[in-house]
Short mmCIF file of C-alpha atoms in Angstrom, two decimals:
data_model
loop_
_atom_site.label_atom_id
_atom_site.label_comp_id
_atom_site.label_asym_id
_atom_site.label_seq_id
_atom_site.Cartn_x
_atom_site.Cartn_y
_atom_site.Cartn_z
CA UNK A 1 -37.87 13.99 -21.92
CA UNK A 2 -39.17 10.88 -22.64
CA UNK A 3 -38.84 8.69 -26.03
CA UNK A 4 -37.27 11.59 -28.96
CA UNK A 5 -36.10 10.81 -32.11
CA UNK A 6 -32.48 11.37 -32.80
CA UNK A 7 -32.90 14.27 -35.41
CA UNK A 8 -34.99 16.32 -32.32
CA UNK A 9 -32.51 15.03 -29.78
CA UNK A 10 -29.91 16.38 -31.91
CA UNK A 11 -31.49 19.61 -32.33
CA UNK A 12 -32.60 20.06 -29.09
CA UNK A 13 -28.86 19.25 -28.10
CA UNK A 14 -27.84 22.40 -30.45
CA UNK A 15 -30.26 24.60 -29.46
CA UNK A 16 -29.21 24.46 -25.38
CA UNK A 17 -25.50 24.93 -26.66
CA UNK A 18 -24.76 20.93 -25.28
CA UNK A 19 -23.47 18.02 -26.21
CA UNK A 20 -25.64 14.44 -26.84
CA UNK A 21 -24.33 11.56 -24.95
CA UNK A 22 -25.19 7.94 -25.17
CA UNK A 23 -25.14 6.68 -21.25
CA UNK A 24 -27.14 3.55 -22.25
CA UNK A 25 -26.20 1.91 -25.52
CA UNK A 26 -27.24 -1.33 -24.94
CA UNK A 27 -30.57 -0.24 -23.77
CA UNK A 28 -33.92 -0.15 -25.78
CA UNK A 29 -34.08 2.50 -27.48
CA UNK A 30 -30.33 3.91 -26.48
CA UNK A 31 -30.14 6.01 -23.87
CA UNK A 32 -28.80 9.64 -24.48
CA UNK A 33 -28.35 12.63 -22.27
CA UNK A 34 -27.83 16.47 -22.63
CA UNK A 35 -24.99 17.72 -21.19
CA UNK A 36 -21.22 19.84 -21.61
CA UNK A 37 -19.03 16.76 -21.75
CA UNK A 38 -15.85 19.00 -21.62
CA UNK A 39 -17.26 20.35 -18.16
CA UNK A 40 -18.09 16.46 -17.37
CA UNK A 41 -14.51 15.23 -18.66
CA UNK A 42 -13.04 18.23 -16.62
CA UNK A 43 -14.34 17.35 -13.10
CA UNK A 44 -14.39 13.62 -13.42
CA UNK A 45 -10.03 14.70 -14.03
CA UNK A 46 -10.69 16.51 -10.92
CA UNK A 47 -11.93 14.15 -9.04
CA UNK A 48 -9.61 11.47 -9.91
CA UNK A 49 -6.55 13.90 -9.18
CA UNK A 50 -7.96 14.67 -5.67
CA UNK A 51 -8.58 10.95 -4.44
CA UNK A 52 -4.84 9.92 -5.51
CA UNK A 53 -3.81 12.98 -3.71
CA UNK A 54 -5.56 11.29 -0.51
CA UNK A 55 -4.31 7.63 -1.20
CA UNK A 56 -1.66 6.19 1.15
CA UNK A 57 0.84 4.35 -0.50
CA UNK A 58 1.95 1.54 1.84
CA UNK A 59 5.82 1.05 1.56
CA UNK A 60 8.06 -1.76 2.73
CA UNK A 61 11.07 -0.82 5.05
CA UNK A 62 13.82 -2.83 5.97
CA UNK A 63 15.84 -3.36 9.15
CA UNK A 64 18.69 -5.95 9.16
CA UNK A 65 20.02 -7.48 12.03
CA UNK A 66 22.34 -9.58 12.70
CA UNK A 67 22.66 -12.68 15.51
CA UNK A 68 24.62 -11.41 17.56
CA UNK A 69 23.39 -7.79 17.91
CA UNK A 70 24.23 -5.72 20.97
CA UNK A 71 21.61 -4.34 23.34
CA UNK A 72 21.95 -0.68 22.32
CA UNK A 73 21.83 -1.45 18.42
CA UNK A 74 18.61 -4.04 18.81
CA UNK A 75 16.85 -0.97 20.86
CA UNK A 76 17.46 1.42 18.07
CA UNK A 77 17.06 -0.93 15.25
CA UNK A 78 13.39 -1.90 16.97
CA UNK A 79 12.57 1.84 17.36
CA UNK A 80 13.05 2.47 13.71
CA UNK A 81 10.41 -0.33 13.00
CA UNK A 82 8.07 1.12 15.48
CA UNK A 83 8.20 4.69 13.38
CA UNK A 84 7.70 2.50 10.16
CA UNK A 85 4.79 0.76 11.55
CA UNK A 86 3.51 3.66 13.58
CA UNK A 87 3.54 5.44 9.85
CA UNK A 88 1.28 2.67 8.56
CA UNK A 89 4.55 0.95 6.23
CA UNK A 90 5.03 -2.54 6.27
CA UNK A 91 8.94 -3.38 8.17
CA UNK A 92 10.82 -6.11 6.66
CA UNK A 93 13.14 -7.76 9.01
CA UNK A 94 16.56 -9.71 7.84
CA UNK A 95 18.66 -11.37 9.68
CA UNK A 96 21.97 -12.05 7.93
CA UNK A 97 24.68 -14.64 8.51
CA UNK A 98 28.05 -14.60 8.08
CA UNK A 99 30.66 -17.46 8.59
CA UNK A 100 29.76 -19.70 11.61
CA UNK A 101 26.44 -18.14 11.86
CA UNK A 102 25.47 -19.96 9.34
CA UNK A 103 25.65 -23.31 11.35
CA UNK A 104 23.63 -21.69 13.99
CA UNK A 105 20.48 -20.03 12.81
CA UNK A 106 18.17 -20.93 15.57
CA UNK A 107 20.18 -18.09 17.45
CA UNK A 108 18.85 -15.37 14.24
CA UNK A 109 15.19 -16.84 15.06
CA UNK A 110 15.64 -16.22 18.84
CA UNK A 111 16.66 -12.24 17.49
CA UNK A 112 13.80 -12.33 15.61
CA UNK A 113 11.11 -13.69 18.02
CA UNK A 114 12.22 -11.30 20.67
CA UNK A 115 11.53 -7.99 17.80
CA UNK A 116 8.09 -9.46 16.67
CA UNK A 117 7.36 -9.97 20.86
CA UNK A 118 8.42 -6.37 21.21
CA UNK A 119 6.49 -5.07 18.62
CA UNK A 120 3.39 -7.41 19.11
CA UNK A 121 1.18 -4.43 20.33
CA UNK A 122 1.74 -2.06 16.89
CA UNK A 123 2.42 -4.91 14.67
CA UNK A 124 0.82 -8.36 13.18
CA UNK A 125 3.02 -10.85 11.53
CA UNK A 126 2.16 -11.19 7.74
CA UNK A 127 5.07 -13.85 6.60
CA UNK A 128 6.59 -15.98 9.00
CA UNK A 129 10.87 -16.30 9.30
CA UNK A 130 12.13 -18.05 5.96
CA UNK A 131 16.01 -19.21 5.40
CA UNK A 132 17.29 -18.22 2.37
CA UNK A 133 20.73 -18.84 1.92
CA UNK A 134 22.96 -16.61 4.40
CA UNK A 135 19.42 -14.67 4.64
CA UNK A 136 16.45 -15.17 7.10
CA UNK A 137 14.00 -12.44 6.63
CA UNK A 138 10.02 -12.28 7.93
CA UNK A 139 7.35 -9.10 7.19
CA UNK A 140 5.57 -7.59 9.67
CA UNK A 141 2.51 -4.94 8.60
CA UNK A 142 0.66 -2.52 11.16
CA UNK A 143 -1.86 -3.22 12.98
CA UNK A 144 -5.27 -2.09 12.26
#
């Protein structure tokens, strides 16, 4: 509409039944706009509703092991990370140690290396093995 005073803004505003919005208030002279904010207010809601509808929230699942895991308990243990990462979560892995475990961790890292070589063609190592106490844990997150 081109330059307008704010009194004719205002009535032209009233007269089309709509509301006048400042999009540019920094601008010179302030820009305004004619339109039903509700109806604005409404479907920007809308909008914001549907794209958090279609967001993926990325999880982190866990699967413990422990040194000196049996064949049959590493191959289901490994298939559950498979679903997690085939899903698109991030898999935790922790290795716990009881006892005289403890003295021997480079036998947990052998566990481990063997999972992430197993899983190497659905999953990408994000943090490498750390010790923590009677812990050793490392994440591994989906490949793209």
């Amino acid at each position: 509409m081109g330059i307008v005073s704010i009194e004719e803004a205002r009535e032209r505003a009233g007269r089309a039944g709509l509301d006048l919005v400042e999009v540019a208030p920094a601008a010179r002279p302030p820009v305004c706009r004619l339109m039903d904010y509700g109806k604005y207010k409404y479907n920007a809601a809308r909008k914001a509703k549907e794209a958090k509808k279609k967001q993926h929230h990325i999880q982190i699942k866990e699967v413990k092991f422990r040194p000196g895991i049996e064949d049959h308990d590493y191959d289901f243990k490994v298939r559950h990370a498979r679903r997690f990462l085939g899903d698109g979560n991030k898999v935790k892995l922790t290795m716990m140690f009881r006892g005289r475990q403890l003295s021997h961790p480079e036998i947990g890292l052998e566990v481990l290396r063997r999972v992430t070589e197993d899983l190497e063609e659905v999953s990408k190592i994000e943090t490498r093995p750390v010790r923590e106490g009677r812990t050793m844990t490392m994440v591994l997150a989906p490949r793209s």
